[in-house]
Short mmCIF file of C-alpha atoms in Angstrom, two decimals:
data_model
loop_
_atom_site.label_atom_id
_atom_site.label_comp_id
_atom_site.label_asym_id
_atom_site.label_seq_id
_atom_site.Cartn_x
_atom_site.Cartn_y
_atom_site.Cartn_z
CA MET A 19 -104.57 -113.78 96.13
CA ARG A 20 -104.04 -114.44 92.49
CA SER A 21 -102.19 -111.13 92.30
CA ARG A 22 -99.63 -112.36 95.31
CA LEU A 23 -99.35 -115.92 93.37
CA VAL A 24 -98.19 -113.53 90.43
CA ILE A 25 -95.56 -111.46 92.29
CA LEU A 26 -94.34 -114.92 94.26
CA LEU A 27 -93.53 -116.47 90.87
CA LEU A 28 -92.14 -113.21 89.69
CA ALA A 29 -89.94 -113.28 92.74
CA LEU A 30 -88.70 -117.30 92.78
CA VAL A 31 -89.08 -118.40 89.17
CA VAL A 32 -89.08 -115.52 86.73
CA LEU A 33 -86.44 -113.10 88.59
CA PRO A 34 -83.78 -116.09 89.49
CA LEU A 35 -84.40 -117.38 85.93
CA GLY A 36 -83.70 -114.22 84.36
CA LEU A 37 -80.44 -113.66 86.66
CA VAL A 38 -79.00 -117.25 85.82
CA GLY A 39 -79.35 -116.37 81.98
CA TRP A 40 -78.25 -113.36 82.26
CA LEU A 41 -74.54 -114.72 84.16
CA GLY A 42 -74.65 -117.62 82.01
CA ARG A 43 -74.44 -114.68 78.92
CA LEU A 44 -71.84 -112.92 80.79
CA PHE A 45 -69.58 -115.81 81.04
CA TRP A 46 -69.86 -117.12 77.65
CA GLN A 47 -69.12 -113.38 76.46
CA ARG A 48 -66.40 -113.16 78.60
CA GLU A 49 -65.28 -116.79 77.24
CA SER A 50 -65.57 -115.67 73.85
CA ALA A 51 -63.71 -112.95 74.27
CA ASP A 52 -60.91 -114.62 76.19
CA TRP A 53 -61.03 -117.28 73.21
CA GLN A 54 -60.59 -114.24 70.85
CA LEU A 55 -57.44 -113.06 72.43
CA ARG A 56 -55.75 -116.35 72.69
CA GLN A 57 -56.67 -117.07 68.57
CA LYS A 58 -54.99 -113.46 67.84
CA ALA A 59 -51.82 -113.98 70.05
CA GLN A 60 -51.54 -117.48 68.42
CA ALA A 61 -51.96 -115.77 65.02
CA MET A 62 -49.47 -112.94 65.89
CA GLN A 63 -46.98 -115.31 66.78
CA GLU A 64 -47.31 -117.03 63.59
CA LEU A 65 -46.69 -114.17 61.56
CA GLN A 66 -43.85 -112.97 63.87
CA VAL A 67 -41.87 -116.06 63.09
CA ARG A 68 -43.06 -114.95 59.14
CA GLN A 69 -41.52 -111.60 59.89
CA GLN A 70 -37.98 -112.92 61.53
CA SER A 71 -37.60 -115.32 58.87
CA LEU A 72 -38.11 -112.45 55.94
CA SER A 73 -35.74 -110.26 58.41
CA ASP A 74 -33.02 -112.77 58.03
CA VAL A 75 -33.50 -113.22 54.28
CA ILE A 76 -33.25 -109.46 53.85
CA HIS A 77 -30.51 -109.17 55.88
CA SER A 78 -28.19 -111.89 54.17
CA MET A 79 -28.91 -109.52 51.16
CA GLU A 80 -27.83 -106.50 52.83
CA VAL A 81 -24.23 -108.25 53.56
CA ARG A 82 -23.65 -109.25 50.12
CA SER A 83 -24.39 -105.75 48.84
CA HIS A 84 -22.21 -104.43 51.54
CA ASP A 85 -19.73 -106.48 50.67
CA LEU A 86 -19.95 -105.38 47.05
CA LEU A 87 -19.86 -102.28 47.12
CA ASN A 88 -17.04 -101.94 49.50
CA SER A 89 -15.16 -103.38 46.75
CA ILE A 90 -16.24 -101.03 44.38
CA GLY A 91 -15.73 -97.87 46.22
CA SER A 92 -15.96 -94.99 43.87
CA ASP A 93 -14.58 -97.16 40.56
CA GLN A 94 -16.90 -95.98 38.15
CA THR A 95 -16.02 -98.79 35.85
CA ALA A 96 -16.12 -101.48 38.15
CA LEU A 97 -19.85 -99.77 38.97
CA ARG A 98 -20.69 -100.34 35.43
CA ASN A 99 -19.63 -103.62 35.42
CA ALA A 100 -21.36 -104.51 38.54
CA SER A 101 -24.90 -105.37 36.81
CA SER A 102 -23.65 -107.62 34.26
CA LYS A 103 -22.11 -109.67 37.16
CA GLN A 104 -24.43 -110.06 39.52
CA PRO A 105 -28.26 -111.24 38.64
CA LEU A 106 -29.43 -109.42 41.93
CA ILE A 107 -28.22 -106.04 40.66
CA ARG A 108 -30.33 -104.41 37.82
CA ALA A 109 -28.14 -101.04 37.73
CA ALA A 110 -25.62 -99.34 39.84
CA PHE A 111 -25.37 -95.47 40.61
CA LEU A 112 -22.51 -93.13 42.21
CA VAL A 113 -23.54 -90.02 43.75
CA GLY A 114 -20.94 -87.35 44.50
CA LYS A 115 -20.17 -85.62 47.95
CA SER A 116 -22.53 -82.52 46.62
CA GLY A 117 -25.42 -84.71 46.02
CA LYS A 118 -25.13 -84.85 42.41
CA LEU A 119 -25.61 -87.71 40.19
CA LYS A 120 -22.27 -88.43 38.90
CA SER A 121 -22.79 -92.11 37.29
CA PRO A 122 -24.77 -92.61 35.25
CA ASP A 123 -24.07 -88.70 34.77
CA PRO A 124 -27.50 -87.58 32.97
CA LEU A 125 -25.37 -84.47 31.70
CA THR A 126 -23.61 -86.62 29.09
CA PRO A 127 -26.72 -88.46 27.56
CA ASP A 128 -24.48 -89.11 24.60
CA GLN A 129 -22.20 -91.21 26.52
CA LEU A 130 -25.14 -93.32 28.22
CA SER A 131 -26.30 -96.41 27.70
CA ASP A 132 -29.70 -97.50 26.80
CA ASP A 133 -29.90 -99.46 30.62
CA ASP A 134 -28.82 -96.02 32.05
CA ARG A 135 -31.30 -94.25 30.27
CA GLU A 136 -33.92 -96.38 31.49
CA PHE A 137 -32.12 -96.34 34.92
CA LEU A 138 -32.48 -92.48 34.68
CA GLN A 139 -36.03 -92.38 33.59
CA ARG A 140 -37.02 -94.93 36.26
CA THR A 141 -35.29 -93.35 38.93
CA ALA A 142 -36.13 -89.54 37.91
CA SER A 143 -38.66 -88.82 40.83
CA ILE A 144 -35.54 -89.53 43.12
CA TRP A 145 -33.46 -87.04 42.03
CA SER A 146 -35.64 -84.70 41.36
CA ARG A 147 -36.42 -84.17 44.95
CA GLY A 148 -32.84 -83.73 46.05
CA SER A 149 -32.29 -87.17 47.89
CA LEU A 150 -28.54 -87.24 49.03
CA LEU A 151 -28.97 -90.79 50.07
CA GLY A 152 -27.10 -90.96 52.67
CA ALA A 153 -24.18 -87.97 51.85
CA GLN A 154 -24.12 -85.40 55.07
CA ARG A 155 -26.94 -82.90 55.53
CA GLN A 156 -27.30 -79.61 56.89
CA ASP A 157 -30.59 -78.82 59.28
CA GLU A 158 -31.32 -75.71 60.90
CA THR A 159 -32.14 -75.58 64.48
CA ASN A 160 -33.10 -72.53 66.52
CA GLY A 161 -31.92 -70.24 63.56
CA GLN A 162 -28.10 -71.95 64.10
CA SER A 163 -26.66 -74.55 61.53
CA SER A 164 -25.67 -77.63 62.72
CA ALA A 165 -24.37 -81.14 61.01
CA LYS A 166 -26.26 -84.41 61.85
CA ALA A 167 -24.60 -87.59 61.16
CA ALA A 168 -26.21 -89.40 58.31
CA ALA A 169 -26.49 -93.11 58.17
CA THR A 170 -23.46 -95.17 56.61
CA HIS A 171 -26.15 -97.05 54.39
CA GLY A 172 -29.89 -98.21 53.84
CA TRP A 173 -32.27 -98.84 51.50
CA HIS A 174 -34.65 -96.66 49.77
CA THR A 175 -37.82 -97.56 48.49
CA TRP A 176 -40.31 -95.39 45.37
CA TYR A 177 -42.88 -96.70 42.90
CA HIS A 178 -42.71 -96.51 39.32
CA GLN A 179 -45.13 -98.30 36.80
CA ASP A 180 -45.91 -101.97 38.15
CA GLY A 181 -45.10 -101.55 41.44
CA PRO A 182 -42.11 -100.94 44.40
CA HIS A 183 -38.44 -100.77 43.27
CA TRP A 184 -35.66 -100.62 46.12
CA LEU A 185 -32.48 -99.18 45.99
CA TYR A 186 -29.69 -100.24 48.59
CA TRP A 187 -26.98 -97.58 49.10
CA GLN A 188 -23.90 -97.17 51.06
CA ARG A 189 -21.70 -93.47 51.91
CA ASN A 190 -18.27 -94.22 51.04
CA THR A 191 -15.02 -92.47 53.17
CA ASP A 192 -14.80 -89.68 50.76
CA GLU A 193 -18.60 -88.81 51.59
CA SER A 194 -19.98 -90.28 48.36
CA VAL A 195 -22.71 -92.69 47.89
CA THR A 196 -22.24 -95.60 46.03
CA GLY A 197 -25.50 -97.87 45.16
CA ILE A 198 -27.46 -100.37 43.32
CA GLU A 199 -30.68 -101.06 42.43
CA ILE A 200 -32.15 -104.05 43.04
CA GLU A 201 -33.40 -106.56 40.20
CA ARG A 202 -37.25 -106.48 41.34
CA MET A 203 -38.21 -110.34 40.85
CA ALA A 204 -34.79 -112.07 41.38
CA PHE A 205 -34.91 -109.90 44.78
CA LEU A 206 -38.35 -111.17 45.37
CA SER A 207 -37.90 -114.41 44.33
CA ARG A 208 -35.33 -114.68 46.92
CA LEU A 209 -37.23 -113.53 49.57
CA VAL A 210 -39.94 -115.64 48.59
CA GLY A 211 -37.70 -119.03 48.25
CA GLY A 212 -35.77 -117.93 51.49
CA LEU A 213 -38.83 -118.18 53.76
CA LYS A 214 -39.01 -121.02 56.00
CA ALA A 215 -41.96 -123.51 54.73
CA ALA A 216 -43.76 -124.27 58.10
CA ASN A 217 -46.95 -125.73 59.08
CA VAL A 218 -49.78 -123.13 58.95
CA SER A 219 -52.91 -123.51 61.26
CA GLY A 220 -54.24 -121.19 59.52
CA CYS A 221 -53.61 -119.32 56.16
CA VAL A 222 -50.43 -116.61 56.19
CA ARG A 223 -50.29 -114.17 53.17
CA LEU A 224 -47.36 -111.39 52.49
CA VAL A 225 -49.71 -108.24 50.81
CA SER A 226 -48.44 -105.90 48.93
CA ALA A 227 -49.69 -101.92 49.13
CA ASP A 228 -51.28 -102.03 46.30
CA GLY A 229 -53.12 -105.65 47.48
CA GLU A 230 -51.26 -107.93 45.85
CA ILE A 231 -51.03 -111.14 46.85
CA TRP A 232 -47.28 -112.05 46.77
CA LEU A 233 -47.03 -115.71 48.81
CA GLN A 234 -49.15 -117.64 50.46
CA GLN A 235 -49.04 -120.11 53.04
CA GLY A 236 -51.66 -122.49 54.95
CA SER A 237 -54.11 -125.41 53.85
CA PHE A 238 -57.00 -123.21 52.96
CA HIS A 239 -57.82 -120.30 50.42
CA PRO A 240 -60.06 -117.73 52.31
CA GLU A 241 -62.51 -115.52 50.47
CA SER A 242 -61.78 -112.49 49.25
CA ASP A 243 -64.22 -110.51 51.70
CA VAL A 244 -63.23 -112.66 54.71
CA PRO A 245 -61.10 -110.27 57.50
CA ALA A 246 -58.00 -111.11 58.42
CA LEU A 247 -57.95 -112.53 62.02
CA ALA A 248 -54.42 -110.46 62.85
CA THR A 249 -52.09 -108.31 60.25
CA LEU A 250 -48.20 -107.08 60.67
CA PRO A 251 -46.28 -104.67 59.20
CA SER A 252 -43.33 -105.97 56.85
CA ALA A 253 -39.82 -105.40 57.43
CA VAL A 254 -37.72 -102.75 55.99
CA PRO A 255 -37.48 -102.15 52.94
CA MET A 256 -41.08 -103.84 52.40
CA GLN A 257 -42.34 -101.91 55.27
CA HIS A 258 -45.33 -100.66 53.29
CA TRP A 259 -46.38 -104.34 52.67
CA HIS A 260 -47.83 -106.64 55.40
CA TRP A 261 -48.59 -109.83 56.75
CA GLN A 262 -51.96 -111.16 57.42
CA PHE A 263 -53.22 -114.29 58.97
CA PHE A 264 -56.57 -116.43 58.24
CA ALA A 265 -58.24 -118.74 60.59
CA ALA A 266 -59.27 -122.22 59.12
CA PRO A 267 -62.79 -122.38 59.14
CA ASP A 268 -62.82 -125.18 61.58
CA SER A 269 -61.16 -123.14 64.02
CA THR A 270 -63.81 -120.11 64.31
CA GLN A 271 -66.60 -121.62 66.03
CA GLY A 272 -65.61 -120.59 69.28
CA PRO A 273 -65.76 -122.32 72.75
CA ASP A 274 -67.63 -124.99 73.37
CA GLY A 275 -71.12 -123.63 74.53
CA TRP A 276 -72.08 -126.88 75.98
CA SER A 277 -70.62 -126.73 79.00
CA TYR A 278 -72.06 -123.20 79.66
CA LEU A 279 -75.65 -124.38 78.20
CA LEU A 280 -75.90 -127.66 80.73
CA GLY A 281 -74.10 -126.00 83.85
CA PHE A 282 -76.46 -122.57 83.68
CA GLY A 283 -79.53 -124.93 82.38
CA GLY A 284 -78.80 -126.69 85.53
CA ILE A 285 -78.84 -123.84 87.58
CA GLY A 286 -81.34 -122.49 86.11
CA ALA A 287 -84.19 -125.73 86.53
CA LEU A 288 -82.85 -125.86 89.91
CA PHE A 289 -83.99 -122.49 90.64
CA ALA A 290 -86.99 -123.34 88.67
CA SER A 291 -88.19 -125.81 90.57
CA VAL A 292 -87.51 -124.56 94.03
CA GLY A 293 -89.21 -121.60 92.82
CA LEU A 294 -92.01 -123.43 91.74
CA LEU A 295 -92.07 -125.52 94.61
CA LEU A 296 -92.39 -123.15 97.31
CA CYS A 297 -94.70 -121.19 94.86
CA PHE A 298 -97.03 -124.60 94.85
CA SER A 299 -96.60 -124.42 98.78
CA TYR A 300 -97.74 -121.39 98.98
CA GLN A 301 -100.89 -121.68 96.91
CA ARG A 302 -101.28 -124.67 98.95
CA ASP A 303 -101.00 -123.01 102.20
CA LEU A 304 -103.15 -120.04 101.16
CA ARG A 305 -105.63 -122.26 99.98
CA GLU A 306 -105.84 -124.48 103.17
CA ALA A 307 -106.05 -121.32 105.12
CA SER A 308 -109.06 -119.63 103.29
CA GLN A 309 -110.71 -122.93 103.79
CA ARG A 310 -109.99 -122.54 107.68
CA VAL A 311 -111.55 -119.30 107.56
CA SER A 312 -114.19 -120.30 105.88
CA PHE A 313 -114.98 -123.02 108.30
CA VAL A 314 -114.63 -120.87 111.15
CA ASN A 315 -116.89 -118.26 109.71
CA GLN A 316 -119.65 -120.63 108.70
CA VAL A 317 -119.28 -122.43 112.31
CA SER A 318 -119.43 -118.44 113.80
CA HIS A 319 -122.81 -117.84 111.59
CA GLU A 320 -124.38 -121.57 113.00
CA LEU A 321 -123.33 -120.47 116.44
CA LYS A 322 -125.22 -117.17 116.26
CA THR A 323 -128.65 -118.64 115.85
CA PRO A 324 -128.54 -121.06 118.52
CA LEU A 325 -127.13 -118.41 121.08
CA THR A 326 -129.96 -116.03 119.77
CA ASN A 327 -132.51 -118.37 121.16
CA ILE A 328 -130.59 -118.92 124.37
CA ARG A 329 -130.91 -115.08 124.67
CA LEU A 330 -134.22 -115.13 124.14
CA TYR A 331 -135.22 -118.26 126.36
CA VAL A 332 -133.18 -116.41 129.55
CA ASP A 333 -135.61 -113.57 129.02
CA LEU A 334 -138.72 -115.59 129.24
CA ALA A 335 -137.11 -117.61 132.12
CA ARG A 336 -136.77 -114.48 133.97
CA GLU A 337 -140.67 -113.67 134.00
CA SER A 338 -141.28 -117.36 136.16
CA ALA A 339 -137.66 -117.59 138.02
CA GLY A 340 -137.64 -116.14 141.35
CA VAL A 341 -134.59 -114.18 142.67
CA GLU A 342 -131.72 -116.86 142.87
CA GLY A 343 -133.15 -118.11 139.59
CA ASN A 344 -132.52 -114.68 138.33
CA SER A 345 -129.03 -114.71 139.49
CA LEU A 346 -128.26 -118.07 137.91
CA LEU A 347 -129.76 -116.63 134.19
CA ASP A 348 -127.54 -113.71 134.53
CA VAL A 349 -124.53 -115.81 134.83
CA VAL A 350 -125.95 -117.24 131.59
CA GLU A 351 -127.33 -114.05 129.65
CA GLU A 352 -123.26 -112.71 130.35
CA GLU A 353 -121.58 -116.34 129.12
CA THR A 354 -124.02 -115.90 126.02
CA SER A 355 -122.60 -111.97 125.39
CA ARG A 356 -119.48 -113.07 125.82
CA LEU A 357 -119.68 -115.72 123.16
CA SER A 358 -121.54 -113.56 121.13
CA ARG A 359 -118.80 -111.23 121.15
CA MET A 360 -116.21 -113.75 120.79
CA ILE A 361 -118.20 -114.78 117.46
CA HIS A 362 -118.66 -111.42 116.57
CA ASN A 363 -114.54 -111.08 116.37
CA VAL A 364 -114.34 -113.82 114.71
CA LEU A 365 -116.30 -113.16 111.74
CA THR A 366 -115.13 -109.48 111.72
CA PHE A 367 -111.24 -111.13 111.91
CA ALA A 368 -112.65 -112.94 108.71
CA ARG A 369 -114.03 -110.38 106.66
CA HIS A 370 -110.59 -108.53 107.55
CA GLU A 371 -108.15 -111.36 106.13
CA LYS A 372 -110.33 -111.38 103.39
CA ARG A 373 -109.92 -107.61 102.27
CA ALA A 374 -114.00 -107.70 102.89
CA LEU A 375 -114.41 -104.97 105.70
CA ASP A 376 -117.60 -103.07 104.47
CA LEU A 377 -117.79 -100.04 106.84
CA HIS A 378 -120.12 -96.92 106.11
CA PRO A 379 -119.02 -93.81 108.06
CA THR A 380 -121.29 -91.58 108.90
CA SER A 381 -121.70 -87.99 110.59
CA GLY A 382 -122.90 -89.15 114.47
CA ASP A 383 -122.82 -87.87 117.84
CA LEU A 384 -120.23 -90.37 119.10
CA GLY A 385 -120.73 -89.46 122.83
CA ALA A 386 -124.11 -91.16 122.42
CA VAL A 387 -122.79 -94.31 120.96
CA VAL A 388 -120.52 -94.61 123.98
CA GLY A 389 -122.53 -93.60 126.28
CA ARG A 390 -124.68 -96.61 125.26
CA ALA A 391 -122.32 -99.12 125.11
CA VAL A 392 -120.77 -98.01 128.54
CA GLU A 393 -124.63 -99.02 129.90
CA ILE A 394 -124.35 -102.13 128.44
CA TRP A 395 -120.88 -102.93 130.40
CA ARG A 396 -121.35 -100.94 133.57
CA PRO A 397 -123.56 -103.55 135.66
CA LEU A 398 -120.49 -106.22 134.64
CA LEU A 399 -117.82 -104.43 135.66
CA ALA A 400 -119.67 -103.27 138.54
CA ARG A 401 -119.49 -106.90 140.03
CA LYS A 402 -116.03 -106.58 140.09
CA ASN A 403 -116.23 -103.11 141.97
CA ILE A 404 -114.62 -100.75 138.69
CA ALA A 405 -116.49 -97.53 138.63
CA ILE A 406 -116.78 -96.04 134.85
CA THR A 407 -116.99 -92.15 134.21
CA ILE A 408 -117.16 -90.27 130.91
CA GLU A 409 -116.01 -86.94 130.37
CA ASN A 410 -117.13 -85.76 127.18
CA THR A 411 -116.10 -82.54 125.77
CA LEU A 412 -116.76 -82.80 122.32
CA ASN A 413 -119.39 -80.20 120.77
CA LYS A 414 -118.61 -81.37 116.83
CA PRO A 415 -120.07 -84.22 115.21
CA ALA A 416 -117.86 -87.19 113.94
CA CYS A 417 -117.31 -89.11 111.13
CA PHE A 418 -117.64 -92.65 112.02
CA ASP A 419 -119.46 -96.18 111.90
CA ALA A 420 -121.29 -96.66 114.88
CA ASP A 421 -121.49 -100.59 115.00
CA ALA A 422 -117.30 -100.43 114.37
CA VAL A 423 -116.86 -98.20 117.12
CA GLU A 424 -119.34 -100.29 119.57
CA GLN A 425 -117.56 -103.54 118.90
CA ILE A 426 -114.13 -101.11 118.98
CA PHE A 427 -115.22 -100.27 122.63
CA GLY A 428 -116.77 -103.13 123.63
CA ASN A 429 -113.08 -104.81 123.07
CA MET A 430 -111.30 -102.40 124.87
CA LEU A 431 -113.88 -102.44 128.01
CA SER A 432 -113.63 -106.54 127.91
CA ASN A 433 -109.70 -106.06 128.29
CA VAL A 434 -110.60 -104.23 131.27
CA GLU A 435 -112.73 -106.92 132.68
CA LYS A 436 -110.24 -109.56 131.67
CA TYR A 437 -107.17 -108.47 132.85
CA ALA A 438 -107.72 -105.31 135.08
CA ALA A 439 -109.62 -106.77 137.37
CA SER A 440 -108.14 -105.42 140.04
CA ALA A 441 -108.96 -101.47 138.47
CA THR A 442 -111.38 -99.30 140.62
CA HIS A 443 -111.89 -97.35 137.89
CA VAL A 444 -112.18 -96.46 134.31
CA GLU A 445 -111.95 -93.28 132.93
CA ILE A 446 -113.25 -92.50 129.32
CA LYS A 447 -112.93 -88.95 127.78
CA ILE A 448 -114.27 -87.58 124.30
CA SER A 449 -112.91 -84.93 123.10
CA ALA A 450 -111.40 -82.97 120.04
CA GLN A 451 -107.46 -82.51 119.42
CA ASN A 452 -105.40 -81.23 116.42
CA GLY A 453 -108.65 -81.40 114.29
CA ARG A 454 -109.91 -84.82 114.91
CA VAL A 455 -112.32 -86.88 117.63
CA GLU A 456 -109.92 -88.76 120.25
CA LEU A 457 -111.67 -91.18 122.52
CA ARG A 458 -109.40 -92.07 125.37
CA VAL A 459 -109.97 -95.49 127.49
CA GLN A 460 -107.53 -95.27 130.68
CA ASP A 461 -107.79 -97.99 133.68
CA ASP A 462 -105.98 -97.97 136.59
CA GLY A 463 -105.03 -101.47 136.69
CA PRO A 464 -101.85 -103.33 136.54
CA GLY A 465 -100.80 -102.33 133.23
CA ILE A 466 -99.13 -103.69 130.03
CA PRO A 467 -95.37 -104.57 130.24
CA LYS A 468 -93.44 -102.25 128.60
CA GLN A 469 -92.02 -104.89 126.31
CA GLU A 470 -95.61 -106.47 125.32
CA LEU A 471 -96.67 -103.18 123.90
CA PRO A 472 -95.52 -103.25 120.46
CA HIS A 473 -97.47 -106.37 120.25
CA VAL A 474 -100.56 -105.96 121.70
CA PHE A 475 -102.21 -105.39 118.31
CA ASP A 476 -101.04 -108.43 116.57
CA ALA A 477 -103.59 -111.27 115.99
CA PHE A 478 -103.46 -114.32 118.25
CA TYR A 479 -100.94 -112.70 120.26
CA ARG A 480 -101.33 -112.75 124.08
CA SER A 481 -98.79 -112.10 126.86
CA ARG A 482 -97.60 -114.66 129.28
CA ASN A 483 -97.69 -113.53 132.69
CA ASP A 484 -99.95 -114.10 136.14
CA LEU A 485 -102.58 -112.10 135.18
CA THR A 486 -103.44 -113.69 131.88
CA GLU A 487 -103.37 -117.07 133.41
CA GLY A 488 -107.23 -118.89 133.66
CA VAL A 489 -108.15 -116.33 131.35
CA SER A 490 -109.86 -117.39 127.98
CA GLY A 491 -109.50 -115.32 124.82
CA THR A 492 -108.95 -115.94 121.56
CA GLY A 493 -105.89 -112.72 121.20
CA LEU A 494 -108.42 -111.00 118.41
CA GLY A 495 -109.98 -108.17 120.33
CA LEU A 496 -107.31 -105.75 119.71
CA SER A 497 -105.96 -106.52 116.72
CA ILE A 498 -109.83 -106.65 115.35
CA ALA A 499 -110.10 -103.44 117.12
CA ARG A 500 -107.42 -101.42 114.98
CA ALA A 501 -108.46 -102.73 111.65
CA LEU A 502 -111.78 -101.19 112.27
CA ALA A 503 -110.26 -98.09 112.98
CA VAL A 504 -108.10 -98.20 110.21
CA ALA A 505 -111.33 -98.69 107.79
CA GLN A 506 -113.13 -95.83 109.05
CA GLY A 507 -109.68 -93.66 108.82
CA GLY A 508 -109.17 -93.41 112.19
CA THR A 509 -105.92 -94.88 114.67
CA LEU A 510 -105.94 -96.98 117.53
CA ASP A 511 -103.24 -96.78 119.90
CA VAL A 512 -101.61 -97.53 123.06
CA VAL A 513 -99.91 -94.73 125.28
CA GLU A 514 -97.50 -95.91 127.68
CA ILE A 515 -98.64 -94.37 130.92
CA GLU A 516 -97.27 -94.64 134.76
CA ARG A 517 -99.70 -97.04 135.62
CA GLY A 518 -102.79 -98.49 134.09
CA ALA A 519 -103.33 -99.04 130.51
CA CYS A 520 -104.53 -96.25 128.10
CA PHE A 521 -105.84 -97.09 124.75
CA VAL A 522 -106.45 -93.90 121.99
CA LEU A 523 -108.78 -94.15 119.59
CA SER A 524 -108.53 -91.38 117.09
CA LEU A 525 -111.10 -90.34 114.24
CA PRO A 526 -111.72 -87.93 111.73
CA LEU A 527 -114.16 -84.63 112.07
CA LEU A 528 -117.18 -84.37 109.97
CA GLU A 529 -115.84 -81.20 108.18
CA THR A 530 -112.41 -83.16 107.28
CA THR A 531 -113.93 -86.39 105.71
CA SER A 532 -115.59 -85.06 102.28
CA ASN A 533 -117.20 -88.71 102.00
CA ALA A 534 -119.54 -88.71 104.81
CA THR A 535 -122.85 -89.22 104.74
CA PRO A 536 -124.92 -86.91 106.76
CA ALA A 537 -126.96 -88.83 109.50
CA ALA A 538 -130.44 -89.49 108.76
#
């Protein structure tokens, strides 16, 4: 009973609580993931706003630089004077159609100023690679030369000593290229000054390729080991730079978990309460059932003593009674025998319910046991004009519990006496079939309705028809008979026949049962 209660607790309390906890964790993880996606989307939106503002500032610089270079054209004198008139311009240059630098000309070093020499030194890596900066170039495709149209203007980024530097160039109508070197600090100052200041829920940074922070907006400064919630590459010509967004500490707590805790905690408490209530109810029912079985068991034991005394005094009364008195005493003896069988069935059922059936199969002559039981029942069945015949073809010892077989056989004949009163014959066959002993009891009475056959071995089950009206019984006989058969390694089945009822008891032969104890 304790193991059943543990299994019931697991099924009704522990498993539902585990399922509710798992579902709660699953919902919480999904909500947390959705919350993180929303936070990242909001952070990316913040960065895209700054990106657009930066693109607008760069575009305005491009427009001014484009107009300036259009006005200069290929005029080298105007080109040299441009840097002195525009604070955004650090140096200017001219590249010929052939891709060679014409101004400042590296082939005439004695005619160069100090600013020109510094410019050539800073941009030496550009000219050493032979970059044409927008001049028309030839590409080999499938072994044929095909000209690709070059861009008319653009940016060029390179790194020198203290960080990134930028050139803005434009191709002229004569295929030469005019360009300017942007004054780095003035350029960055204009970018920072041109970005719109906006309310930021966290912290926004513009970080250079080497990790230097050039711009930071927001109400707090995150630690260096705090990862960014979102990252976005910057616009050309600062494509090696990137934007970072850091969430404020008070916004990283995630969704409110109290609602999930209360909701799923309430569901779990409800499941636990219902499960515990069912377990307590089941335990109470088991306790009451055990008390009822114990009560019936005790009463049945108490009834056996007066029944024994009644049968004793019946035997004593026979010595002094006449013919009529003996006839009456026969009735008393039959009824006491019937009551004794009922008590025996109830006691066996109680032991079966408590898993306490203790049988001891031994080798023996099944025919002899059946013969003794038949002689006990023959007078009672003879009064109802029911004849009994035995056909025994078994010539091998069987393995069985004699008392249990007598009780099984007695219950089957008791059913014949009660429910087959119109029968004229009971045929008993004992034989060896398929390595087992088979005891077949068949009558020619009205039989059992087909729809009742699956239930005849159910405890307390009695069919409702004209044959059972007025017939006393507990409905335990066949249920106990099958339990006794199974307990000694056998089976008891009902066989559907054309007329009457047929029950087959199957028991093991001695040589197929290794634990059988030879009869004394």
